[in-house]
PDB file of C-alpha atoms in Angstrom:
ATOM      1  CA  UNK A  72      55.335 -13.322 -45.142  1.00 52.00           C
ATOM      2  CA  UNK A  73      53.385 -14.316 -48.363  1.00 54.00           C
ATOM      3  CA  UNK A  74      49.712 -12.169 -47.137  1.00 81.00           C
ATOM      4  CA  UNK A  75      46.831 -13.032 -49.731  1.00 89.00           C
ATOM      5  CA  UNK A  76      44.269 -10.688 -51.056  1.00 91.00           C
ATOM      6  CA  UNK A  77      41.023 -12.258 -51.713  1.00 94.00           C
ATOM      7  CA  UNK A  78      37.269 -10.633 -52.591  1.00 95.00           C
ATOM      8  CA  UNK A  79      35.480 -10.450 -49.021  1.00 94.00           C
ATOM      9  CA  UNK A  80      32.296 -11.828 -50.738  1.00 96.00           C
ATOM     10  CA  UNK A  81      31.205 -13.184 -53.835  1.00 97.00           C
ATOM     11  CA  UNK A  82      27.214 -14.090 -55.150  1.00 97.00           C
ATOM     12  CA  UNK A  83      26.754 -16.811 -57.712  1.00 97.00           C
ATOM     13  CA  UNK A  84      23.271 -18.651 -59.310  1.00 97.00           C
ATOM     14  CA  UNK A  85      23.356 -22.210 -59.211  1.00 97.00           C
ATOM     15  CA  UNK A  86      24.467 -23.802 -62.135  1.00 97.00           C
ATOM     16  CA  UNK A  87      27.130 -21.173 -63.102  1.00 97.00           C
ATOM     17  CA  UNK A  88      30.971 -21.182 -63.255  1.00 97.00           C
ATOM     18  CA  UNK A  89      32.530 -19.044 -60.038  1.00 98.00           C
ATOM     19  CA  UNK A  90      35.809 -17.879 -60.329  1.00 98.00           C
ATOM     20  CA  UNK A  91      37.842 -16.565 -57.166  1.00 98.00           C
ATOM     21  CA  UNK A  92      41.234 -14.531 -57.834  1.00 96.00           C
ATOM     22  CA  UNK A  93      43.547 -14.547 -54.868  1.00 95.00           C
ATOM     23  CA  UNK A  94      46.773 -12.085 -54.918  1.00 94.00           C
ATOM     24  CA  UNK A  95      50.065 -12.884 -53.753  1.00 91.00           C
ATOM     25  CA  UNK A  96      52.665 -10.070 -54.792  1.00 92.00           C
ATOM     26  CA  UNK A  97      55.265 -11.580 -52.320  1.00 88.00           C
ATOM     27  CA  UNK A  98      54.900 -15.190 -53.170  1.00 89.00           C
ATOM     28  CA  UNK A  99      58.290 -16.878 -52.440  1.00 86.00           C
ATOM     29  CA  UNK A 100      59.997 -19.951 -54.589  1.00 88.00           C
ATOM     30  CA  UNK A 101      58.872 -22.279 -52.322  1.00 83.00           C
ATOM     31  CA  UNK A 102      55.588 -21.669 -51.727  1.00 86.00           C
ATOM     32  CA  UNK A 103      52.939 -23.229 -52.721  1.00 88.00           C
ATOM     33  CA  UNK A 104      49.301 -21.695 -53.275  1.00 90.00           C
ATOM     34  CA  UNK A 105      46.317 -24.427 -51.543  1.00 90.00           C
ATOM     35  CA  UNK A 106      42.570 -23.270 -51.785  1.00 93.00           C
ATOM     36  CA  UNK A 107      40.436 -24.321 -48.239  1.00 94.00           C
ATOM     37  CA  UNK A 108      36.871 -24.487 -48.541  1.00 96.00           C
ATOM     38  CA  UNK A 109      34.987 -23.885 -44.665  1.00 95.00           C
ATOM     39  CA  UNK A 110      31.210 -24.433 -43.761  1.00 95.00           C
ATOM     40  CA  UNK A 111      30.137 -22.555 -40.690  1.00 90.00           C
ATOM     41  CA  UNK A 112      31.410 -24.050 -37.481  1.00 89.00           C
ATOM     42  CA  UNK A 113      33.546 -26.648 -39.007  1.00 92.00           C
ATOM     43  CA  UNK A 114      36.891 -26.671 -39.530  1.00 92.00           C
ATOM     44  CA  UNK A 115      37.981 -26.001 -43.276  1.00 92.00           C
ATOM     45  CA  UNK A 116      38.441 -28.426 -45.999  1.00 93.00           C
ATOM     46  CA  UNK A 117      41.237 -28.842 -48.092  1.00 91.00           C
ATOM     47  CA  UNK A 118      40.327 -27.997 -52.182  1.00 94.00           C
ATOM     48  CA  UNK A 119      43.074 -28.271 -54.413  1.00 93.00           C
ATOM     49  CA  UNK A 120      46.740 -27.017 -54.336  1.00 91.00           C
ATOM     50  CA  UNK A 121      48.961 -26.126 -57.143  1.00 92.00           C
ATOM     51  CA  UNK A 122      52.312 -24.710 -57.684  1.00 92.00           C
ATOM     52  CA  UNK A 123      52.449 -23.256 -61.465  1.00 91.00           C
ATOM     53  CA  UNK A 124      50.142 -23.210 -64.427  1.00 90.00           C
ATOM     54  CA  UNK A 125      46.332 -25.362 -64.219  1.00 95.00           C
ATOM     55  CA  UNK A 126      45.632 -27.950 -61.751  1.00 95.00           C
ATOM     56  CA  UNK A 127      42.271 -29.899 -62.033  1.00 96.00           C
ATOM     57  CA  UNK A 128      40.840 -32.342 -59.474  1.00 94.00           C
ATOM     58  CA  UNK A 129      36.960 -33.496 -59.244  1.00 93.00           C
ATOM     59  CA  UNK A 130      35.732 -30.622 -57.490  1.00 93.00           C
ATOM     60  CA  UNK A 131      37.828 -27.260 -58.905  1.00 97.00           C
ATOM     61  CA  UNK A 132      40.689 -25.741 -60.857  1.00 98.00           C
ATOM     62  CA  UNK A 133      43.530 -23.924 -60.022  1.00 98.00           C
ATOM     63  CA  UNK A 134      44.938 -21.636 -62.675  1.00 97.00           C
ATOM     64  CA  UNK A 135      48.295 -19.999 -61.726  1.00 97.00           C
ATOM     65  CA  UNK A 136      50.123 -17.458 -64.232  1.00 96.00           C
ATOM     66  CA  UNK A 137      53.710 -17.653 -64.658  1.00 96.00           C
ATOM     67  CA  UNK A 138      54.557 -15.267 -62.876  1.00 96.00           C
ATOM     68  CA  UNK A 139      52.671 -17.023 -59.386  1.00 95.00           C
ATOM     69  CA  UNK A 140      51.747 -13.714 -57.820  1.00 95.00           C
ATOM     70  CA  UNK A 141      47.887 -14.286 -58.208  1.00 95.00           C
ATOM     71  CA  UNK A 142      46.156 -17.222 -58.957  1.00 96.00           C
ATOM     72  CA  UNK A 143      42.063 -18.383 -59.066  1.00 97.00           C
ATOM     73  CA  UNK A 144      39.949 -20.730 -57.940  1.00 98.00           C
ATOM     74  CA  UNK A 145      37.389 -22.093 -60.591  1.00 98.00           C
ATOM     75  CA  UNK A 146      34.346 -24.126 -59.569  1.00 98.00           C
ATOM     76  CA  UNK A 147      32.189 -25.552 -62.334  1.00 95.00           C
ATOM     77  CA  UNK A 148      28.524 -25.212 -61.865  1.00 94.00           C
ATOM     78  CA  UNK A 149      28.031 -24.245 -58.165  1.00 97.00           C
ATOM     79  CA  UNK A 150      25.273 -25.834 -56.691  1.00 97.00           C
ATOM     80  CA  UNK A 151      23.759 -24.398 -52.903  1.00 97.00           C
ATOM     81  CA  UNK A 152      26.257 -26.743 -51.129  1.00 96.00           C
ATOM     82  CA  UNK A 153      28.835 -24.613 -52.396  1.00 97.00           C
ATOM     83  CA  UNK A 154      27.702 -21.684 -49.983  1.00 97.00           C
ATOM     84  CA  UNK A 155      30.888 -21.433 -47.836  1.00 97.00           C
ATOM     85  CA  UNK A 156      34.103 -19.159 -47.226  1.00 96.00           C
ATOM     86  CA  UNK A 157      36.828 -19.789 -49.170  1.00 97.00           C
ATOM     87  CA  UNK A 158      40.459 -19.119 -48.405  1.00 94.00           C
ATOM     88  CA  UNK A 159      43.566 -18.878 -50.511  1.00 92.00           C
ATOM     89  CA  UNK A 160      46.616 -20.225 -48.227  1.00 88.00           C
ATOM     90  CA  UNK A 161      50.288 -19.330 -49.874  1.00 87.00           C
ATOM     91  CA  UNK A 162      52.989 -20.703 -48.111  1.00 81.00           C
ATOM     92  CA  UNK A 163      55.182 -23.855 -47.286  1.00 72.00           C
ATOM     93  CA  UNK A 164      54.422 -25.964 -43.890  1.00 62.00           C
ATOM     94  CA  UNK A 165      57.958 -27.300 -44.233  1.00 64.00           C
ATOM     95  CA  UNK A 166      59.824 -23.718 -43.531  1.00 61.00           C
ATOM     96  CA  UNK A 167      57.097 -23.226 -40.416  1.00 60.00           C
ATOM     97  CA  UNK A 168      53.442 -22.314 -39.987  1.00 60.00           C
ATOM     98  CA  UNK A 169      54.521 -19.092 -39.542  1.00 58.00           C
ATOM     99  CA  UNK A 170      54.827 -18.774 -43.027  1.00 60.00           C
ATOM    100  CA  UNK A 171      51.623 -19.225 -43.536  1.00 69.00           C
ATOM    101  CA  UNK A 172      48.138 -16.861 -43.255  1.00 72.00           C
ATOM    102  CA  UNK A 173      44.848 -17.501 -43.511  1.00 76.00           C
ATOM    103  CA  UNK A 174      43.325 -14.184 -44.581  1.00 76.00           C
ATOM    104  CA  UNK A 175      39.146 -12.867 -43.870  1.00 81.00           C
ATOM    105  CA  UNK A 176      38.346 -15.422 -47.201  1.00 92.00           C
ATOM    106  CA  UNK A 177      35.913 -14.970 -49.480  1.00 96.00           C
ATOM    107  CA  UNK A 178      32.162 -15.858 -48.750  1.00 96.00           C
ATOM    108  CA  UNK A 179      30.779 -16.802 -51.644  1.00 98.00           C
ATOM    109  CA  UNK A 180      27.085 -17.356 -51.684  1.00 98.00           C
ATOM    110  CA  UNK A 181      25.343 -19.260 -54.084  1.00 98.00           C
ATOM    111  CA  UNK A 182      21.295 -18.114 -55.166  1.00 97.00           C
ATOM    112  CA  UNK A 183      18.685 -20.446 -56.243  1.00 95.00           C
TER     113      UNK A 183
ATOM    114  CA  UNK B  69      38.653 -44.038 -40.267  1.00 58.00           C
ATOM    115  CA  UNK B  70      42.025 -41.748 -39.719  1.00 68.00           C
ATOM    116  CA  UNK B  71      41.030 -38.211 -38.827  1.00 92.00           C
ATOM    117  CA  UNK B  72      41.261 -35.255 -36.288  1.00 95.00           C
ATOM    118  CA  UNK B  73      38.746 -35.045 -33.167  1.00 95.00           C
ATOM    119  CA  UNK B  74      38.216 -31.850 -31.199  1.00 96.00           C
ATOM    120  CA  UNK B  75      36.725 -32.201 -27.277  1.00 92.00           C
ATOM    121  CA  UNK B  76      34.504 -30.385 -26.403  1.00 93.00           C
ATOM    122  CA  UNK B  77      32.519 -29.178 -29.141  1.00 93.00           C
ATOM    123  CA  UNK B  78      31.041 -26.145 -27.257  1.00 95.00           C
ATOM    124  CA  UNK B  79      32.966 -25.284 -23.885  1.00 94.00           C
ATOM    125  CA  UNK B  80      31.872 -22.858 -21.242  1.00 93.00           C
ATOM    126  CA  UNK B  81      34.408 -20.821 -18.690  1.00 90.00           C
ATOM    127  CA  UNK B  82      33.891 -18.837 -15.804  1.00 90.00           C
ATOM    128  CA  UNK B  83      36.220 -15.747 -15.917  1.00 88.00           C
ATOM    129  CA  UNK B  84      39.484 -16.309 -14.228  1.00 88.00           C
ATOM    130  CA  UNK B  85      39.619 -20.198 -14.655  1.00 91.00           C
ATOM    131  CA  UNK B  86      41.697 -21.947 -16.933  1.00 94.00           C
ATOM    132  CA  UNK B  87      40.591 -24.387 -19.316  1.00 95.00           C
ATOM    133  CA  UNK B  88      42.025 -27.355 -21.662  1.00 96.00           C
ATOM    134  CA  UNK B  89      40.973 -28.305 -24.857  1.00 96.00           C
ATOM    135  CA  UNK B  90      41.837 -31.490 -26.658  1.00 97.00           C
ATOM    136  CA  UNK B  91      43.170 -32.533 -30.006  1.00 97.00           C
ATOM    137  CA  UNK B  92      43.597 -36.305 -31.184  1.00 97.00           C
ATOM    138  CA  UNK B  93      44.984 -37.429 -34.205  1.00 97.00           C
ATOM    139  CA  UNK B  94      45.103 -40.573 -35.679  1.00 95.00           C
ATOM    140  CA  UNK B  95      46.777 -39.326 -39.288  1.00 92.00           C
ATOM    141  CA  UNK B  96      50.406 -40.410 -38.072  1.00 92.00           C
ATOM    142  CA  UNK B  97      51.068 -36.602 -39.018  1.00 90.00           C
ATOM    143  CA  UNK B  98      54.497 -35.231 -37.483  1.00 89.00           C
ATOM    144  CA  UNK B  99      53.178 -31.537 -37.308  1.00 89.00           C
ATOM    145  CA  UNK B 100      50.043 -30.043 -35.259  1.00 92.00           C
ATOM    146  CA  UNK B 101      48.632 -26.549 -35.030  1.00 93.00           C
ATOM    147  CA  UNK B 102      46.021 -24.703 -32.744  1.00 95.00           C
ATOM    148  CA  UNK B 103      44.392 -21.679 -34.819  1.00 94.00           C
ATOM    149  CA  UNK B 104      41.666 -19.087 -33.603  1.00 95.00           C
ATOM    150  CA  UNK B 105      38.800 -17.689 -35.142  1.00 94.00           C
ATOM    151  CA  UNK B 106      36.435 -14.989 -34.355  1.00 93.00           C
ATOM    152  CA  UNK B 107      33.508 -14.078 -36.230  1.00 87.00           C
ATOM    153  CA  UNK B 108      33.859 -13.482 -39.605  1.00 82.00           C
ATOM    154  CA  UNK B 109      36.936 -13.557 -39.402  1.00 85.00           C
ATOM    155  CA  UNK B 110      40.416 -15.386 -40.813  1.00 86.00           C
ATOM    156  CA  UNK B 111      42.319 -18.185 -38.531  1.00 89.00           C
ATOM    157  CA  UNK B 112      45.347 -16.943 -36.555  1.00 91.00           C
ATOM    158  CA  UNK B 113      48.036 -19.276 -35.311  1.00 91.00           C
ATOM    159  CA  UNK B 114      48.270 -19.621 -31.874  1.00 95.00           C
ATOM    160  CA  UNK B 115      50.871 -22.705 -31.467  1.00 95.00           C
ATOM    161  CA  UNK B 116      52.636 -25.237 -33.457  1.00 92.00           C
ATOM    162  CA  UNK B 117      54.873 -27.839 -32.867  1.00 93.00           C
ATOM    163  CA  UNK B 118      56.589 -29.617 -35.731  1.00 89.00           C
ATOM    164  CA  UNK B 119      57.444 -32.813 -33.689  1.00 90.00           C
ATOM    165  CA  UNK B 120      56.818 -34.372 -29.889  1.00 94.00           C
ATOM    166  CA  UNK B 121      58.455 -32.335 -27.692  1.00 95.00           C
ATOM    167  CA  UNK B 122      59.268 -29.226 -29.108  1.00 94.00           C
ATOM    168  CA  UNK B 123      56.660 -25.865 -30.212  1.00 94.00           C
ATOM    169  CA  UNK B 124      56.593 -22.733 -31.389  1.00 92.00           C
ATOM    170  CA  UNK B 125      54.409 -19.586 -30.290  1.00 94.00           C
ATOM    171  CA  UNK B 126      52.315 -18.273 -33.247  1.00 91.00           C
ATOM    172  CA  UNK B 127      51.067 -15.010 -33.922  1.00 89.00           C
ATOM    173  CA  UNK B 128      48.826 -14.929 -30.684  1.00 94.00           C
ATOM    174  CA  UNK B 129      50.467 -17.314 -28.456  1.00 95.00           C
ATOM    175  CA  UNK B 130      50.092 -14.474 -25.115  1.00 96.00           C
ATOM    176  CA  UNK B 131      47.462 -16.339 -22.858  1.00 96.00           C
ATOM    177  CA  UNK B 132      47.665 -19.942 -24.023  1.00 97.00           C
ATOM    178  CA  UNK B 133      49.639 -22.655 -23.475  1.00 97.00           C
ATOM    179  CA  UNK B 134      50.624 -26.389 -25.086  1.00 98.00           C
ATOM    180  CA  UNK B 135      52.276 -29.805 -24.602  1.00 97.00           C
ATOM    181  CA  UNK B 136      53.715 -32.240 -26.695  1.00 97.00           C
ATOM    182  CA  UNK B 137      54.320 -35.561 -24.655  1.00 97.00           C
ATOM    183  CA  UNK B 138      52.909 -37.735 -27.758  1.00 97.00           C
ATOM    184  CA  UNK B 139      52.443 -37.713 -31.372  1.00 96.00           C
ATOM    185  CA  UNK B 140      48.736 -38.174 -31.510  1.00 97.00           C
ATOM    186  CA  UNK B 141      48.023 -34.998 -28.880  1.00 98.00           C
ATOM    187  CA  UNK B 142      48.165 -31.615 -28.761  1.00 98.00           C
ATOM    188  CA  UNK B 143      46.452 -30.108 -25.976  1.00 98.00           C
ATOM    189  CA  UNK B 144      45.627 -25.943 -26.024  1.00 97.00           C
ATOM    190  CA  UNK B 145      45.499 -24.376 -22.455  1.00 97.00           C
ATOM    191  CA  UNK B 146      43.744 -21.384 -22.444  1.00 96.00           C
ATOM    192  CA  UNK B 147      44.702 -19.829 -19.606  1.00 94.00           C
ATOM    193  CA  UNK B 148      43.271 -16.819 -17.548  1.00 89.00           C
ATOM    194  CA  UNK B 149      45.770 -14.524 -18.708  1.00 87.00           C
ATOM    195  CA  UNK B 150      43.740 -14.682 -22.186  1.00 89.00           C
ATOM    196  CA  UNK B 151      41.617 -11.543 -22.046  1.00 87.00           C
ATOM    197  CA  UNK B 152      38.939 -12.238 -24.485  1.00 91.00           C
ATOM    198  CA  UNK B 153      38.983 -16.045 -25.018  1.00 93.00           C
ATOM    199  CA  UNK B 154      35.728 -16.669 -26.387  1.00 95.00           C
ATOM    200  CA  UNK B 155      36.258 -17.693 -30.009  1.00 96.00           C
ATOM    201  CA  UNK B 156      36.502 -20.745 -32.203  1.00 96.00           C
ATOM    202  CA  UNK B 157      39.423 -22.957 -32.045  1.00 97.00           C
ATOM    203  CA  UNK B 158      40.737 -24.902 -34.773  1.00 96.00           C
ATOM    204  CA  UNK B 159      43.072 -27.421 -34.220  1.00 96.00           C
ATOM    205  CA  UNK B 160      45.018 -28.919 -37.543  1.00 93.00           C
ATOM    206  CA  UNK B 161      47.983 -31.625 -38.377  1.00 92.00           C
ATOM    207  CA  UNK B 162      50.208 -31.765 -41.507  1.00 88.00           C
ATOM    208  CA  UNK B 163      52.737 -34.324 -43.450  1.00 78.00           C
ATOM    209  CA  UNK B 164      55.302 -32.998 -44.878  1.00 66.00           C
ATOM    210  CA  UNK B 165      53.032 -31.955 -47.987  1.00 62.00           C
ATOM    211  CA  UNK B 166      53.379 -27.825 -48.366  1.00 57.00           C
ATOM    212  CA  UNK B 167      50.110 -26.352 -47.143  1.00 57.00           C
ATOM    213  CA  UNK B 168      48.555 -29.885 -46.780  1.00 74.00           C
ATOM    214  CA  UNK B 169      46.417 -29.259 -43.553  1.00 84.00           C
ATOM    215  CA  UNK B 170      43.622 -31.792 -42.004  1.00 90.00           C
ATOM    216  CA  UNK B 171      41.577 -29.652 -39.622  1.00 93.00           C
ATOM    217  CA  UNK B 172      39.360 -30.867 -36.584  1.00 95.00           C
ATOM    218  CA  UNK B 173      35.991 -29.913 -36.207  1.00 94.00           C
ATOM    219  CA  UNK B 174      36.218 -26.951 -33.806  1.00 96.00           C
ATOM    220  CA  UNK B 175      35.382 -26.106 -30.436  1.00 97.00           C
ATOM    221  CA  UNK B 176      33.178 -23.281 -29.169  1.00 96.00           C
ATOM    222  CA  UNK B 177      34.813 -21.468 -26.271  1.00 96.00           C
ATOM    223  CA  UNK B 178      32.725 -19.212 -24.363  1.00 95.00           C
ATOM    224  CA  UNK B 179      33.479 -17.259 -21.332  1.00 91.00           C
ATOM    225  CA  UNK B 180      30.490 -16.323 -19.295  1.00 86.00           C
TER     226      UNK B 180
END
Protein backbone atom coordinates (compact mmCIF):
# COMPACT_ATOMS: atom_id res chain seq x y z
CA UNK A 1 0.00 0.00 0.00
CA UNK A 2 1.45 3.33 -1.40
CA UNK A 3 0.69 5.56 2.34
CA UNK A 4 1.47 9.40 1.69
CA UNK A 5 3.13 11.76 4.04
CA UNK A 6 1.90 15.20 3.81
CA UNK A 7 2.48 18.54 6.26
CA UNK A 8 -0.71 18.49 8.67
CA UNK A 9 -0.98 22.31 8.11
CA UNK A 10 0.40 24.90 6.12
CA UNK A 11 -0.15 29.16 6.43
CA UNK A 12 0.23 31.24 3.32
CA UNK A 13 -0.48 35.36 2.56
CA UNK A 14 -2.52 35.96 -0.30
CA UNK A 15 -0.81 36.60 -3.30
CA UNK A 16 2.14 34.18 -2.68
CA UNK A 17 3.29 30.89 -4.30
CA UNK A 18 2.37 27.67 -1.82
CA UNK A 19 4.13 24.70 -2.33
CA UNK A 20 2.93 21.26 -0.73
CA UNK A 21 5.50 18.18 -0.75
CA UNK A 22 3.78 14.85 -0.42
CA UNK A 23 6.06 11.56 0.24
CA UNK A 24 5.59 8.33 -1.24
CA UNK A 25 8.67 5.95 -0.47
CA UNK A 26 6.59 2.89 -1.67
CA UNK A 27 5.15 4.31 -4.80
CA UNK A 28 4.55 1.36 -7.22
CA UNK A 29 4.99 1.44 -11.31
CA UNK A 30 1.61 1.89 -11.75
CA UNK A 31 0.59 4.37 -9.68
CA UNK A 32 -0.21 7.44 -10.29
CA UNK A 33 0.10 10.56 -7.82
CA UNK A 34 -3.58 12.95 -8.07
CA UNK A 35 -3.76 16.10 -5.72
CA UNK A 36 -7.71 16.60 -4.17
CA UNK A 37 -8.52 19.89 -2.99
CA UNK A 38 -11.74 19.70 -0.07
CA UNK A 39 -13.78 22.71 1.40
CA UNK A 40 -15.43 21.91 4.68
CA UNK A 41 -18.44 19.68 4.35
CA UNK A 42 -18.11 19.01 0.73
CA UNK A 43 -16.81 16.32 -0.87
CA UNK A 44 -13.20 16.89 -2.39
CA UNK A 45 -12.29 18.18 -5.71
CA UNK A 46 -10.12 16.75 -8.08
CA UNK A 47 -6.69 19.19 -8.80
CA UNK A 48 -4.34 17.83 -11.09
CA UNK A 49 -2.72 14.34 -11.53
CA UNK A 50 0.58 13.46 -12.93
CA UNK A 51 2.70 10.49 -13.37
CA UNK A 52 6.52 11.75 -13.89
CA UNK A 53 8.25 15.06 -14.20
CA UNK A 54 5.86 18.73 -14.30
CA UNK A 55 2.29 18.77 -15.04
CA UNK A 56 0.52 22.23 -15.37
CA UNK A 57 -3.24 22.84 -15.66
CA UNK A 58 -5.11 26.36 -14.92
CA UNK A 59 -5.22 26.08 -11.35
CA UNK A 60 -1.67 24.20 -10.10
CA UNK A 61 1.48 22.25 -10.87
CA UNK A 62 2.61 19.04 -10.20
CA UNK A 63 6.34 18.52 -10.07
CA UNK A 64 7.41 14.84 -9.70
CA UNK A 65 11.29 13.84 -9.47
CA UNK A 66 12.48 10.93 -11.27
CA UNK A 67 12.64 8.92 -8.92
CA UNK A 68 8.41 9.38 -8.06
CA UNK A 69 8.78 8.82 -4.34
CA UNK A 70 7.72 12.49 -3.41
CA UNK A 71 6.21 14.92 -5.40
CA UNK A 72 4.54 18.78 -4.73
CA UNK A 73 1.78 20.60 -5.28
CA UNK A 74 2.42 24.29 -6.48
CA UNK A 75 -0.34 26.90 -6.45
CA UNK A 76 0.46 30.30 -7.92
CA UNK A 77 -0.71 33.22 -5.96
CA UNK A 78 -3.21 31.82 -3.38
CA UNK A 79 -6.00 33.90 -2.91
CA UNK A 80 -8.58 33.26 0.50
CA UNK A 81 -10.61 30.76 -1.64
CA UNK A 82 -7.73 28.64 -1.51
CA UNK A 83 -8.30 27.97 2.35
CA UNK A 84 -8.99 24.19 2.19
CA UNK A 85 -7.34 20.65 2.99
CA UNK A 86 -5.43 19.26 0.54
CA UNK A 87 -4.68 15.61 -0.06
CA UNK A 88 -2.05 13.78 -2.04
CA UNK A 89 -3.77 10.37 -3.37
CA UNK A 90 -0.99 7.71 -4.84
CA UNK A 91 -2.41 4.85 -6.28
CA UNK A 92 -4.22 3.20 -9.35
CA UNK A 93 -8.27 2.79 -9.28
CA UNK A 94 -7.79 0.12 -11.93
CA UNK A 95 -5.84 -2.54 -9.50
CA UNK A 96 -8.75 -1.64 -6.65
CA UNK A 97 -9.57 1.18 -4.25
CA UNK A 98 -7.83 -0.61 -1.90
CA UNK A 99 -4.83 0.61 -3.27
CA UNK A 100 -5.55 3.72 -2.56
CA UNK A 101 -5.39 6.17 0.88
CA UNK A 102 -6.44 9.28 1.58
CA UNK A 103 -4.16 10.42 4.41
CA UNK A 104 -5.11 13.49 7.47
CA UNK A 105 -4.13 16.18 4.29
CA UNK A 106 -2.75 19.22 4.66
CA UNK A 107 -4.82 22.36 5.77
CA UNK A 108 -3.45 25.04 4.32
CA UNK A 109 -4.72 28.39 5.35
CA UNK A 110 -4.37 31.36 3.49
CA UNK A 111 -3.97 35.15 5.58
CA UNK A 112 -5.13 38.37 4.29
CA UNK B 1 -25.43 18.61 -15.90
CA UNK B 2 -23.68 14.96 -15.18
CA UNK B 3 -22.68 14.72 -11.54
CA UNK B 4 -22.96 12.80 -8.15
CA UNK B 5 -25.98 13.57 -5.62
CA UNK B 6 -25.89 12.52 -1.98
CA UNK B 7 -29.57 12.16 0.04
CA UNK B 8 -29.84 13.35 2.78
CA UNK B 9 -27.55 16.05 3.37
CA UNK B 10 -27.74 15.90 7.23
CA UNK B 11 -29.39 12.55 8.60
CA UNK B 12 -30.41 11.85 12.14
CA UNK B 13 -30.60 8.09 13.86
CA UNK B 14 -31.90 6.86 16.91
CA UNK B 15 -29.47 4.26 18.41
CA UNK B 16 -30.23 0.77 17.37
CA UNK B 17 -32.02 1.62 14.00
CA UNK B 18 -30.64 1.17 10.76
CA UNK B 19 -30.43 3.68 8.21
CA UNK B 20 -29.85 4.06 4.22
CA UNK B 21 -28.15 6.59 2.50
CA UNK B 22 -28.28 7.27 -1.19
CA UNK B 23 -25.87 7.80 -4.02
CA UNK B 24 -26.93 8.71 -7.74
CA UNK B 25 -24.81 9.06 -10.51
CA UNK B 26 -25.37 10.24 -13.73
CA UNK B 27 -21.38 10.12 -14.96
CA UNK B 28 -21.97 6.63 -16.78
CA UNK B 29 -18.92 5.71 -14.39
CA UNK B 30 -18.44 1.75 -14.01
CA UNK B 31 -16.88 2.09 -10.42
CA UNK B 32 -18.50 3.62 -7.06
CA UNK B 33 -17.12 4.05 -3.58
CA UNK B 34 -18.59 4.94 -0.04
CA UNK B 35 -15.71 6.68 2.15
CA UNK B 36 -15.96 8.00 5.87
CA UNK B 37 -14.75 10.90 7.49
CA UNK B 38 -14.50 12.08 10.97
CA UNK B 39 -13.31 15.28 12.07
CA UNK B 40 -10.23 16.35 10.95
CA UNK B 41 -9.60 13.58 9.74
CA UNK B 42 -8.57 11.54 6.25
CA UNK B 43 -11.41 9.43 4.21
CA UNK B 44 -11.46 5.66 4.84
CA UNK B 45 -13.01 3.23 2.40
CA UNK B 46 -15.84 1.57 3.52
CA UNK B 47 -17.17 -0.26 0.16
CA UNK B 48 -16.54 -0.41 -3.46
CA UNK B 49 -17.85 -2.11 -6.21
CA UNK B 50 -16.13 -1.98 -9.57
CA UNK B 51 -19.28 -2.99 -11.61
CA UNK B 52 -23.30 -3.81 -10.97
CA UNK B 53 -23.45 -6.62 -9.04
CA UNK B 54 -20.39 -7.33 -7.48
CA UNK B 55 -18.36 -5.24 -4.19
CA UNK B 56 -15.71 -5.29 -2.15
CA UNK B 57 -15.41 -4.50 1.75
CA UNK B 58 -12.92 -1.63 2.37
CA UNK B 59 -10.91 -0.90 5.22
CA UNK B 60 -14.01 -0.39 7.59
CA UNK B 61 -16.64 -2.33 5.96
CA UNK B 62 -17.79 -4.05 9.85
CA UNK B 63 -21.31 -2.38 10.39
CA UNK B 64 -22.35 -1.31 6.90
CA UNK B 65 -23.76 -2.73 4.15
CA UNK B 66 -24.30 -2.13 0.04
CA UNK B 67 -26.14 -3.10 -3.17
CA UNK B 68 -25.46 -2.94 -6.62
CA UNK B 69 -28.75 -3.70 -8.66
CA UNK B 70 -27.90 -0.66 -11.18
CA UNK B 71 -25.18 1.34 -12.53
CA UNK B 72 -26.33 4.74 -11.47
CA UNK B 73 -26.82 3.56 -7.48
CA UNK B 74 -24.99 2.70 -4.76
CA UNK B 75 -26.80 2.66 -1.65
CA UNK B 76 -24.67 2.56 2.02
CA UNK B 77 -26.63 0.78 4.88
CA UNK B 78 -25.45 1.71 8.00
CA UNK B 79 -26.55 -0.70 10.10
CA UNK B 80 -26.88 -0.97 13.99
CA UNK B 81 -24.02 -3.10 14.33
CA UNK B 82 -21.92 0.25 13.52
CA UNK B 83 -20.86 1.41 16.97
CA UNK B 84 -20.05 4.97 16.44
CA UNK B 85 -21.74 5.93 13.12
CA UNK B 86 -21.89 9.51 13.34
CA UNK B 87 -19.47 10.85 10.74
CA UNK B 88 -19.38 12.23 7.23
CA UNK B 89 -19.95 10.05 4.33
CA UNK B 90 -18.53 10.50 1.06
CA UNK B 91 -19.74 8.72 -1.68
CA UNK B 92 -17.44 8.79 -5.11
CA UNK B 93 -17.49 7.12 -8.85
CA UNK B 94 -14.51 6.59 -11.22
CA UNK B 95 -13.72 5.75 -15.14
CA UNK B 96 -11.17 3.87 -15.73
CA UNK B 97 -8.76 7.02 -15.31
CA UNK B 98 -6.07 6.06 -12.29
CA UNK B 99 -7.09 8.08 -9.25
CA UNK B 100 -9.76 9.99 -11.31
CA UNK B 101 -12.53 10.30 -8.55
CA UNK B 102 -15.91 12.57 -8.79
CA UNK B 103 -17.14 12.87 -5.21
CA UNK B 104 -20.80 13.70 -3.98
CA UNK B 105 -21.47 16.29 -1.68
CA UNK B 106 -21.65 14.43 1.65
CA UNK B 107 -24.05 13.50 4.13
CA UNK B 108 -24.07 14.30 7.84
CA UNK B 109 -24.90 11.22 9.90
CA UNK B 110 -25.70 11.75 13.38
CA UNK B 111 -26.79 9.35 15.96
CA UNK B 112 -28.68 10.88 18.81
Amino acid sequence: LAKTTQPISMDSYEGQEVNITCSHNNIATNDYITWYQQFPSQGPRFIIQGYKTKVTNEVASLFIPADRKSSTLSLPRVSLSDTAVYYCLVGDIQTGANNLFFGTGTRLTVIP
Amino acid sequence: DGGITQSPKYLFRKEGQNVTLSCEQNLNHDAMYWYRQDPGQGLRLIYYSQIVNDFQKGDIAEGYSVSREKKESFPLTVTSAQKNPTAFYLCASSTSSPGGYTFGSGTRLTVV
